[in-house]
Amino acid sequence: MLAEFDLIRRYFMSSQEAATASNGVTLGCGDDATLLLPPAGQQLAVSVDTSVVNVHFPHDAPAFAVGHRALAVALSDLAAMGATSRWCWMALTLDQREFADDEATHAWLTDYARGFHALNQQHATGLVGGDVTSGALSIGVTVMGEVPVGEALTRSGAQAGDVIAVTGALGGGAGGLALWQRGERDLSHPLLSRYLLPQPRLAAGVALRGLATAALDISDGLLADLGHLREASQVGAVLDLDALPLADGLEDALGRNAALQAALCGGDDYELLVTLSADNVSEAQQRLAALGLSLTVIGRCRRTLGVSATDKTDISGYVGWQHFSGEAP
Amino acid sequence: MLAEFDLIRRYFMSSQEAATASNGVTLGCGDDATLLLPPAGQQLAVSVDTSVVNVHFPHDAPAFAVGHRALAVALSDLAAMGATSRWCWMALTLDQREFADDEATHAWLTDYARGFHALNQQHATGLVGGDVTSGALSIGVTVMGEVPVGEALTRSGAQAGDVIAVTGALGGGAGGLALWQRGERDLSHPLLSRYLLPQPRLAAGVALRGLATAALDISDGLLADLGHLREASQVGAVLDLDALPLADGLEDALGRNAALQAALCGGDDYELLVTLSADNVSEAQQRLAALGLSLTVIGRCRRTLGVSATDKTDISGYVGWQHFSGEAP
């Protein structure tokens, strides 16, 4: 069994050293704490996220996806603030006794680190510290980024009359999970990829600064996360269910009704849910189109609290989607 | 089962709100990320630490101690850098199914939050974000503090000729664990208290700025942590075993030989291990005395790598102390 220091050095140091060189970190992994010189005139945005085996991802998920996903869900919180990402810390809890032998441990860690690093590099995020300990597989990720003072996107700025919009497509996370539970294992399948390799919308969050009145990322499901936004902003909402952008292949895989339920309640999509003045929709769509991303208007905020559908569908019927819990549904 | 938001609000928000008011946090718990305005002219020191049930603490440890200890071990890393503590994030993984009923969950969380808060208040640290998820009990803590540019205590500054010193007393962590495993449950017992309620030496770390040439906190055991310091600084060490300050009651509880082994290899003491010029010892001792803390010289750094004892005792004989691993020894 590798000691913590050896393990960090072997699998995670090379990218850390590169990050140290490029990102103004005074002291990275290997001392008691990381030393950073924060940028002047910027706010720091910080988020922590824990991913637990059999709760947030299946025990037999590919290690590459486990590494990618643990980081992605944390970065997604920065995206939702309109912040950039600069640094991260990884607390890996790993039971090496779960592996048949050292070779299996090595293979898993190599693949895991590859997934974590690839996404880090994509977003120029430096892994600057961490912790490795023994126990049931779990990954705690702390991410830190920057946003100019006063420009962060919060949950509380939505106003009655604002339109409600989402980036990308919905339901892919839940659809991918359903496929995984049916035995599908080809990660090139778009729905599986949406579930196991979600893409944090960092560039979109930055592009929406100055336009979005409120934002959050869809992790618990559209209705649940819209509920958080409505509560923080003290507004109600009316949704056009026919306008919901469903993930490619979702209706084919699940049928119309379950597809709609996945989009409304499934979660794990990590798209941004934003509100903005109707006057700004076109500008926002253009900015996101330049990033290869759609922005779809799905409803409107109103003064009357609560949520309903434009076609009078009883939205309360779309509840009870079970997130992954280690059991097939 | 309480949802994450309700749980955070009910048990942890009151102290968070106080911290937000007092500490310049722009946005605390309840949005996607915390927004902070970092201080000018200071470096940020950041550390993450995970505490796992049956690995870092016994499953039947009092909840108050679990909360205190998870935060203490993280703060101890800031102390070892000579940094102050300002903010923290708590990622709590909790299996509510482990509790007999909601009342038992409530009692545990209340006591846990009390332990976490009390130590936070003692060190003026604001709980400004977190995450609650389901799984085997585990607490990830991210702490952030400040240190003036260029004044941080690292592991790499020790020079041949420097003396080696420790704050407080050693072996109490391991001694307390041994007592716990024998069935002792009275937390007012000094050794049990040392093990379950360790005190991070933040004030001592700040006081040693400008005097200590290197520092770290003793979590893995004196010999192991001295090894990290020797490696980072590229020095050897000679230790005076008779000078080791043993925790009160340790020899009575374990006998002389096991007490020495606990002090050398036991870990979990969270005292500071520092090196400094012999000329500065007296000044350092006076500063720490003002904090009610001793600083004991226990050896000296030398050019020749490796570690030995002044009385030629074979130090390699003092190895093999088993940290807590869920089994009685």
XYZ file of C-alpha atoms in Angstrom:
658
model
C 0.000 0.000 0.000
C 1.390 3.333 -1.048
C 1.812 6.020 1.594
C -0.036 9.297 1.038
C 3.026 11.235 -0.064
C 4.181 8.606 -2.524
C 0.694 8.279 -3.946
C 0.223 12.003 -4.445
C 3.663 12.320 -5.956
C 3.253 9.396 -8.314
C -0.151 10.139 -9.734
C -0.819 13.823 -9.229
C 2.389 15.830 -8.909
C 3.346 16.312 -12.519
C 0.291 18.389 -13.309
C 0.616 20.185 -9.990
C 4.128 21.276 -10.842
C 3.016 22.619 -14.172
C 0.198 24.499 -12.473
C 2.543 25.913 -9.878
C 4.737 27.271 -12.586
C 1.914 28.817 -14.548
C -0.513 30.067 -11.952
C 1.323 32.115 -9.344
C 1.137 29.543 -6.561
C 3.943 30.185 -4.088
C 3.868 26.735 -2.534
C 1.851 23.769 -3.774
C 1.516 20.110 -2.704
C 3.923 18.718 -0.137
C 3.836 21.264 2.685
C 1.160 21.670 5.348
C -0.885 24.106 3.285
C -0.923 25.708 -0.135
C 0.213 29.328 -0.343
C -1.513 31.521 -2.919
C -1.215 35.150 -3.806
C -4.781 36.198 -4.621
C -5.353 38.626 -7.466
C -6.155 42.245 -6.678
C -9.613 43.590 -7.511
C -11.207 40.176 -7.851
C -13.510 38.263 -5.614
C -12.659 34.662 -4.901
C -15.385 32.113 -5.539
C -14.979 28.888 -3.571
C -17.005 25.696 -3.611
C -16.657 22.224 -2.119
C -18.300 19.080 -3.475
C -18.180 15.489 -2.365
C -18.763 12.542 -4.712
C -19.451 9.246 -2.948
C -19.421 5.812 -4.563
C -22.906 4.255 -4.893
C -24.460 7.635 -4.141
C -23.143 9.937 -6.852
C -21.637 7.389 -9.211
C -21.864 3.597 -9.660
C -19.137 1.476 -8.056
C -18.230 0.109 -11.474
C -17.998 3.479 -13.231
C -14.763 3.790 -15.233
C -12.036 5.402 -13.116
C -11.490 8.028 -15.817
C -15.122 9.096 -15.473
C -14.943 9.085 -11.661
C -12.022 11.523 -11.771
C -13.598 13.697 -14.446
C -16.990 13.792 -12.800
C -15.812 14.594 -9.282
C -14.036 17.661 -10.605
C -16.775 18.597 -13.088
C -19.523 18.859 -10.478
C -17.342 21.182 -8.386
C -16.346 23.346 -11.357
C -20.005 23.559 -12.319
C -20.634 25.566 -9.135
C -18.063 28.144 -10.237
C -19.690 28.262 -13.667
C -23.003 29.028 -11.984
C -21.414 32.058 -10.296
C -19.961 33.406 -13.530
C -16.500 32.771 -12.075
C -13.412 31.452 -13.787
C -11.595 28.487 -12.298
C -7.988 28.733 -11.116
C -7.105 26.228 -8.424
C -8.384 22.994 -6.932
C -7.688 20.664 -4.037
C -8.544 16.963 -4.126
C -9.279 14.857 -1.039
C -9.319 11.256 -2.213
C -10.597 8.552 0.106
C -9.750 5.161 -1.321
C -9.911 1.642 0.027
C -6.950 -0.066 -1.581
C -8.194 -3.370 -0.155
C -11.004 -3.190 -2.714
C -8.478 -3.893 -5.450
C -7.291 -7.382 -6.318
C -3.632 -6.398 -6.207
C -1.226 -3.466 -6.497
C -1.428 -3.639 -10.259
C -5.188 -3.134 -10.151
C -4.755 -0.210 -7.755
C -2.173 1.316 -10.064
C -4.384 0.896 -13.126
C -7.365 2.494 -11.373
C -5.369 5.444 -10.032
C -3.692 6.064 -13.372
C -7.032 6.173 -15.156
C -8.640 8.258 -12.411
C -5.809 10.804 -12.483
C -6.051 10.946 -16.289
C -9.733 11.907 -16.075
C -9.111 14.477 -13.360
C -6.129 16.009 -15.165
C -7.739 16.203 -18.572
C -10.611 18.322 -17.286
C -8.222 20.401 -15.166
C -6.140 21.197 -18.222
C -9.203 22.011 -20.291
C -10.089 24.706 -17.762
C -6.536 25.798 -16.823
C -7.131 24.775 -13.226
C -4.104 23.931 -11.099
C -4.276 21.003 -8.658
C -2.426 22.682 -5.804
C -3.074 20.466 -2.804
C -4.873 17.469 -1.465
C -5.185 14.667 0.923
C -5.313 10.894 0.493
C -6.880 8.696 3.103
C -8.347 5.214 3.535
C -12.032 4.428 3.513
C -14.989 3.903 1.218
C -14.324 5.552 -2.156
C -15.163 9.232 -1.997
C -13.724 12.346 -3.574
C -13.934 15.784 -2.035
C -13.019 18.590 -4.383
C -12.481 22.207 -3.389
C -12.374 24.645 -6.295
C -11.410 28.288 -6.271
C -11.867 30.825 -9.028
C -12.247 34.515 -9.606
C -14.921 36.960 -10.580
C -14.667 40.741 -10.800
C -16.207 42.490 -7.797
C -19.957 42.947 -8.302
C -20.225 40.712 -11.385
C -20.977 37.336 -9.780
C -24.198 35.600 -10.802
C -26.193 34.692 -7.703
C -29.505 32.937 -7.179
C -31.317 35.902 -5.764
C -31.519 38.450 -8.594
C -34.434 37.116 -10.649
C -37.386 39.496 -11.086
C -40.970 38.986 -12.174
C -41.032 39.353 -15.964
C -37.547 37.898 -16.529
C -37.396 34.973 -18.897
C -36.052 31.610 -17.706
C -33.513 29.882 -19.936
C -31.189 26.876 -19.883
C -27.920 26.155 -21.626
C -27.574 22.994 -23.705
C -30.029 20.146 -23.243
C -31.761 18.511 -20.306
C -32.415 14.972 -19.150
C -29.154 13.512 -20.414
C -27.823 12.866 -16.925
C -30.872 10.873 -15.857
C -31.151 9.225 -19.262
C -27.530 8.108 -19.113
C -28.023 6.706 -15.644
C -31.047 4.741 -16.839
C -28.988 3.296 -19.683
C -26.126 2.433 -17.325
C -28.570 0.602 -15.082
C -29.797 -1.337 -18.109
C -26.239 -2.492 -18.732
C -25.113 -0.053 -21.434
C -21.347 0.510 -21.037
C -20.283 2.328 -24.213
C -19.143 5.754 -23.056
C -19.343 7.096 -26.586
C -23.152 6.856 -26.297
C -24.210 10.507 -25.979
C -26.490 9.924 -22.993
C -23.918 7.882 -21.061
C -21.365 10.533 -21.794
C -23.740 13.218 -20.510
C -24.149 11.277 -17.276
C -20.571 10.202 -16.605
C -18.600 12.990 -18.268
C -20.610 16.178 -17.668
C -19.131 19.424 -18.995
C -19.049 22.342 -16.552
C -20.298 25.467 -18.357
C -17.532 27.797 -17.185
C -17.202 29.785 -20.408
C -20.973 30.202 -20.584
C -21.091 31.511 -17.023
C -18.476 34.138 -17.831
C -20.273 35.059 -21.058
C -23.521 35.611 -19.161
C -22.016 38.151 -16.744
C -23.887 41.417 -17.037
C -26.843 39.716 -18.750
C -28.181 37.033 -16.392
C -30.081 38.339 -13.384
C -29.727 34.998 -11.558
C -28.083 31.653 -12.233
C -27.423 28.223 -10.795
C -26.387 24.866 -12.160
C -28.827 22.018 -12.584
C -27.615 19.243 -10.323
C -30.773 18.280 -8.417
C -33.128 18.547 -11.397
C -34.727 21.501 -13.181
C -37.769 21.756 -10.899
C -35.743 21.390 -7.692
C -33.093 23.875 -8.771
C -35.687 26.296 -10.118
C -37.219 26.000 -6.656
C -33.942 27.146 -5.094
C -33.791 30.091 -7.476
C -37.460 31.006 -6.903
C -36.979 30.887 -3.157
C -33.788 32.969 -3.195
C -35.333 35.544 -5.568
C -38.877 35.367 -4.156
C -40.531 34.906 -7.546
C -42.805 32.336 -9.102
C -42.399 30.698 -12.509
C -44.393 29.422 -15.431
C -42.731 26.840 -17.668
C -43.408 25.910 -21.293
C -42.903 22.145 -21.176
C -42.913 21.888 -24.974
C -39.932 24.240 -25.092
C -37.673 22.095 -22.886
C -34.558 21.159 -24.892
C -34.333 17.387 -24.457
C -30.959 15.646 -24.749
C -30.300 13.913 -28.069
C -31.685 10.397 -28.070
C -33.538 10.826 -24.795
C -37.053 10.281 -26.156
C -35.879 7.278 -28.172
C -34.305 5.754 -25.096
C -37.023 6.449 -22.526
C -40.198 7.422 -24.350
C -41.820 10.884 -24.275
C -43.167 10.839 -20.740
C -40.084 9.528 -18.993
C -37.943 11.856 -21.118
C -39.933 14.837 -19.882
C -39.669 13.560 -16.330
C -35.893 13.155 -16.722
C -35.609 16.729 -17.985
C -37.744 18.134 -15.175
C -36.576 16.056 -12.238
C -33.557 13.998 -13.233
C -30.679 16.199 -12.266
C -27.017 15.516 -12.993
C -27.208 17.657 -16.144
C -24.879 20.449 -14.963
C -26.367 22.899 -17.423
C -26.897 26.476 -16.281
C -30.379 27.663 -15.380
C -30.524 31.440 -15.742
C -32.991 34.291 -15.676
C -32.580 37.434 -17.746
C -34.497 40.336 -19.155
C -36.282 39.467 -22.410
C -34.337 42.311 -24.026
C -31.061 40.497 -23.400
C -31.984 37.043 -24.709
C -30.717 37.610 -28.208
C -27.366 38.995 -27.025
C -26.969 36.091 -24.586
C -27.788 33.558 -27.297
C -25.193 35.085 -29.592
C -22.497 34.980 -26.933
C -23.246 31.348 -26.179
C -23.498 30.403 -29.853
C -19.909 31.623 -30.170
C -19.070 28.928 -27.589
C -20.994 26.276 -29.522
C -23.738 26.235 -26.908
C -27.461 26.888 -27.155
C -29.549 28.954 -24.761
C -33.227 28.011 -24.773
C -36.017 30.081 -23.243
C -38.234 27.706 -21.252
C -40.442 30.025 -19.239
C -40.878 33.250 -17.384
C -40.689 34.514 -13.810
C -43.873 35.907 -12.294
C -44.880 37.673 -9.129
C -47.179 34.873 -7.904
C -45.073 32.308 -6.068
C -45.122 28.645 -7.062
C -44.579 27.050 -10.432
C -46.988 25.987 -13.180
C -47.004 25.033 -16.862
C -48.281 27.209 -19.689
C -50.469 24.324 -20.942
C -51.905 23.715 -17.443
C -50.124 20.348 -17.112
C -50.003 19.460 -13.428
C -46.280 19.796 -12.810
C -46.602 18.206 -9.390
C -47.167 14.946 -11.273
C -43.548 15.084 -12.425
C -41.837 14.239 -9.209
C -40.269 11.251 -7.606
C -37.454 10.650 -10.040
C -34.965 8.548 -8.100
C -31.360 9.664 -8.294
C -28.746 6.961 -8.375
C -28.745 5.102 -5.087
C -26.783 1.963 -5.801
C -29.880 -0.002 -6.808
C -31.352 -0.533 -10.241
C -34.766 1.176 -10.404
C -34.387 12.426 6.244
C -33.546 16.092 6.062
C -32.594 17.526 2.697
C -29.162 19.103 2.392
C -30.395 22.683 2.530
C -32.605 22.120 5.536
C -29.845 20.305 7.338
C -27.245 22.999 6.694
C -29.695 25.707 7.697
C -30.834 24.008 10.864
C -27.487 23.033 12.320
C -24.877 25.266 10.784
C -26.340 28.532 9.531
C -26.440 30.586 12.713
C -22.679 30.602 13.113
C -22.263 31.127 9.392
C -24.366 34.258 9.481
C -22.339 35.668 12.340
C -19.163 34.928 10.432
C -20.508 36.543 7.296
C -21.220 39.708 9.192
C -17.847 39.863 10.866
C -15.435 38.604 8.292
C -16.025 40.360 5.002
C -17.658 37.432 3.196
C -19.790 38.773 0.371
C -21.886 35.643 -0.009
C -21.851 32.626 2.291
C -23.783 29.338 2.441
C -26.818 28.864 0.229
C -25.581 29.865 -3.225
C -23.456 27.810 -5.607
C -20.166 29.094 -4.220
C -18.866 31.360 -1.490
C -17.682 34.813 -2.534
C -14.750 36.272 -0.611
C -12.811 39.468 -0.928
C -9.247 38.448 -0.097
C -7.086 40.848 1.874
C -4.429 42.863 0.078
C -0.768 42.165 0.800
C -1.415 38.777 2.357
C -0.870 35.302 1.076
C -3.715 32.857 1.425
C -2.900 29.547 3.108
C -5.293 26.743 2.198
C -5.480 23.174 3.423
C -7.914 20.276 3.065
C -8.247 17.383 5.484
C -10.545 14.389 5.548
C -11.531 12.559 8.730
C -13.057 9.124 8.173
C -14.898 7.035 10.749
C -12.939 3.947 11.890
C -9.806 5.380 10.298
C -9.270 8.717 12.024
C -11.715 8.394 14.882
C -13.685 5.535 16.505
C -17.279 5.019 15.367
C -18.465 5.544 18.943
C -16.538 8.775 19.522
C -18.772 11.507 20.972
C -20.267 13.647 18.195
C -18.927 16.785 19.867
C -15.401 15.384 19.581
C -15.943 14.301 15.965
C -16.879 17.860 15.023
C -14.079 19.429 17.035
C -11.445 17.025 15.816
C -12.286 17.223 12.105
C -11.832 20.982 12.219
C -8.822 20.881 14.566
C -6.701 18.690 12.301
C -7.338 21.038 9.386
C -6.605 24.189 11.416
C -3.409 22.545 12.635
C -2.065 22.702 9.071
C -2.557 26.476 9.048
C -0.821 26.703 12.429
C 2.139 24.854 10.950
C 2.438 27.528 8.250
C 2.346 30.395 10.756
C -0.961 31.445 9.206
C -4.060 32.758 10.911
C -7.397 31.104 10.216
C -10.294 32.992 8.647
C -12.728 30.769 6.797
C -13.687 27.137 6.521
C -15.905 24.866 4.444
C -17.327 21.606 5.753
C -18.264 18.627 3.575
C -20.183 16.248 5.801
C -20.940 12.745 4.591
C -23.444 11.109 6.896
C -25.476 7.927 6.740
C -28.701 8.852 8.494
C -29.737 5.198 8.280
C -27.104 4.503 10.947
C -29.289 6.282 13.481
C -32.180 4.599 15.270
C -34.585 7.421 14.471
C -34.809 11.117 13.593
C -34.364 12.041 17.217
C -31.034 10.207 17.345
C -29.936 11.941 14.131
C -30.933 15.286 15.575
C -29.069 14.649 18.826
C -25.913 13.603 16.975
C -25.970 16.567 14.580
C -26.623 19.042 17.376
C -23.683 17.749 19.376
C -21.455 17.546 16.297
C -22.272 21.135 15.289
C -21.610 22.268 18.851
C -18.095 20.805 18.738
C -17.395 22.279 15.311
C -18.738 25.712 16.242
C -16.975 25.977 19.581
C -13.565 25.522 17.981
C -14.509 27.826 15.109
C -15.435 30.577 17.529
C -12.277 30.062 19.548
C -10.255 30.791 16.411
C -12.594 33.379 14.833
C -13.065 31.155 11.798
C -16.209 31.595 9.719
C -18.001 28.529 8.356
C -18.822 29.968 4.942
C -19.859 26.987 2.857
C -20.287 23.276 2.725
C -21.885 20.230 1.372
C -23.920 17.448 2.972
C -24.179 14.072 1.341
C -25.052 10.462 2.155
C -22.500 7.756 2.797
C -20.162 6.353 5.417
C -19.426 9.033 8.030
C -16.640 11.274 6.832
C -15.848 14.961 7.190
C -13.827 16.949 4.696
C -12.728 20.329 5.942
C -11.183 23.073 3.828
C -9.580 25.873 5.825
C -8.263 29.185 4.566
C -6.138 31.683 6.440
C -3.654 34.450 5.867
C 0.014 35.049 6.317
C 2.026 38.140 5.326
C 3.972 37.630 2.113
C 7.317 35.981 2.837
C 6.568 35.089 6.463
C 5.062 31.622 6.081
C 6.769 28.754 7.911
C 7.569 25.978 5.473
C 9.180 22.590 5.881
C 12.232 23.345 3.833
C 14.138 26.036 5.736
C 15.959 23.985 8.412
C 19.760 24.227 8.392
C 22.493 22.109 9.961
C 23.116 23.524 13.433
C 19.508 24.598 14.038
C 17.926 23.198 17.169
C 14.777 21.079 16.943
C 11.946 21.926 19.314
C 8.322 20.976 19.941
C 5.418 22.838 21.465
C 3.533 21.306 24.386
C 3.822 17.581 25.083
C 3.993 14.441 22.987
C 2.385 11.023 23.062
C -0.971 12.188 24.369
C -2.769 11.389 21.138
C -1.565 7.800 21.062
C -1.953 7.444 24.812
C -5.533 8.626 24.632
C -6.288 6.215 21.834
C -4.842 3.358 23.897
C -7.073 4.320 26.821
C -10.118 4.583 24.557
C -9.413 1.102 23.258
C -9.251 -0.145 26.855
C -12.748 1.228 27.409
C -11.986 4.569 29.096
C -14.750 7.038 28.160
C -14.249 10.000 30.510
C -13.299 12.899 28.213
C -12.019 14.889 31.154
C -9.105 12.430 31.340
C -6.172 14.493 30.014
C -4.967 11.814 27.618
C -8.430 11.151 26.174
C -8.885 14.856 25.776
C -5.543 15.107 23.967
C -6.649 12.394 21.562
C -10.236 13.442 20.881
C -10.058 17.200 21.396
C -6.640 18.268 20.046
C -5.836 21.985 20.141
C -4.470 23.458 16.916
C -1.479 25.671 17.776
C -2.491 28.676 15.673
C -1.307 31.370 18.087
C 2.020 29.570 18.508
C 2.526 29.401 14.742
C 1.984 33.129 14.414
C 4.294 33.804 17.379
C 7.061 31.762 15.748
C 7.053 33.811 12.517
C 10.498 35.294 12.001
C 12.087 32.825 14.444
C 11.402 29.302 13.202
C 13.386 28.261 10.131
C 10.989 25.375 9.418
C 7.798 24.007 10.912
C 5.140 21.337 10.556
C 2.499 19.820 12.764
C 2.882 16.381 14.303
C 0.078 14.278 12.892
C 1.895 11.147 11.727
C 4.256 10.906 14.713
C 7.429 12.774 15.638
C 9.820 10.519 13.724
C 7.660 10.412 10.600
C 7.034 14.149 10.567
C 10.667 14.912 11.376
C 11.403 12.720 8.356
C 9.255 14.985 6.172
C 11.061 18.047 7.505
C 14.513 16.439 7.054
C 13.680 15.467 3.505
C 12.303 18.889 2.570
C 15.257 20.693 4.175
C 17.921 18.098 3.270
C 19.327 17.842 6.777
C 19.843 15.046 9.303
C 18.895 15.124 12.983
C 20.076 13.915 16.347
C 17.442 13.612 19.083
C 17.819 13.642 22.869
C 15.214 11.063 23.874
C 15.431 12.045 27.543
C 14.403 15.581 26.618
C 11.111 14.564 24.945
C 8.242 16.273 26.786
C 5.845 13.410 27.533
C 2.139 14.121 27.991
C 0.934 14.206 31.595
C 0.021 10.757 32.844
C 1.438 9.006 29.780
C 4.113 6.977 31.615
C 1.631 6.012 34.323
C -0.834 4.821 31.721
C 1.509 2.983 29.349
C 4.847 2.441 31.121
C 8.136 4.103 30.138
C 8.880 2.207 26.948
C 5.427 2.445 25.378
C 5.235 6.103 26.441
C 8.464 6.823 24.573
C 7.159 4.909 21.585
C 3.895 6.894 21.685
C 5.869 10.161 21.742
C 8.137 9.133 18.869
C 5.695 7.310 16.627
C 2.175 7.789 17.912
C 0.997 10.802 15.984
C -2.300 12.629 16.500
C -0.599 15.133 18.836
C -1.002 18.204 16.592
C 1.867 19.974 18.335
C 4.254 22.024 16.208
C 7.664 20.640 15.351
C 10.005 23.524 14.545
C 13.644 24.249 13.871
C 15.321 27.492 14.814
C 18.698 29.023 15.446
C 19.955 28.352 18.980
C 20.176 32.126 19.439
C 16.417 32.443 19.051
C 15.300 29.699 21.448
C 14.952 31.927 24.464
C 12.903 34.547 22.569
C 10.664 31.826 21.111
C 10.129 30.270 24.541
C 9.130 33.642 25.985
C 6.624 34.275 23.199
C 5.057 30.853 23.687
C 5.082 31.150 27.480
C 2.913 34.229 27.020
C 0.426 31.884 25.319
C 0.656 29.363 28.155
C 2.585 26.942 26.003
C 6.010 25.370 26.425
C 8.663 24.984 23.731
C 11.105 22.173 24.434
C 14.407 21.647 22.645
C 14.635 17.960 21.732
C 17.580 17.820 19.352
C 19.601 19.432 16.637
C 19.831 19.404 12.851
C 23.072 18.132 11.302
C 24.593 17.929 7.876
C 24.735 14.114 7.833
C 21.343 12.810 6.663
C 19.397 10.311 8.734
C 18.354 10.464 12.371
C 19.961 9.133 15.537
C 19.782 9.542 19.323
C 22.360 11.334 21.470
C 22.578 8.280 23.764
C 23.049 5.924 20.801
C 19.636 4.270 21.336
C 18.672 2.518 18.119
C 15.771 4.729 17.046
C 14.796 2.276 14.334
C 13.573 0.065 17.202
C 10.827 2.604 17.852
C 8.636 1.921 14.895
C 5.499 0.038 14.180
C 3.095 1.984 16.358
C -0.316 1.252 14.910
C -2.570 4.230 14.326
C -6.241 3.724 14.925
C -7.659 1.317 12.390
C -11.000 0.298 13.827
C -9.574 -2.713 15.683
C -8.396 -2.923 19.259
C -4.629 -3.612 19.274
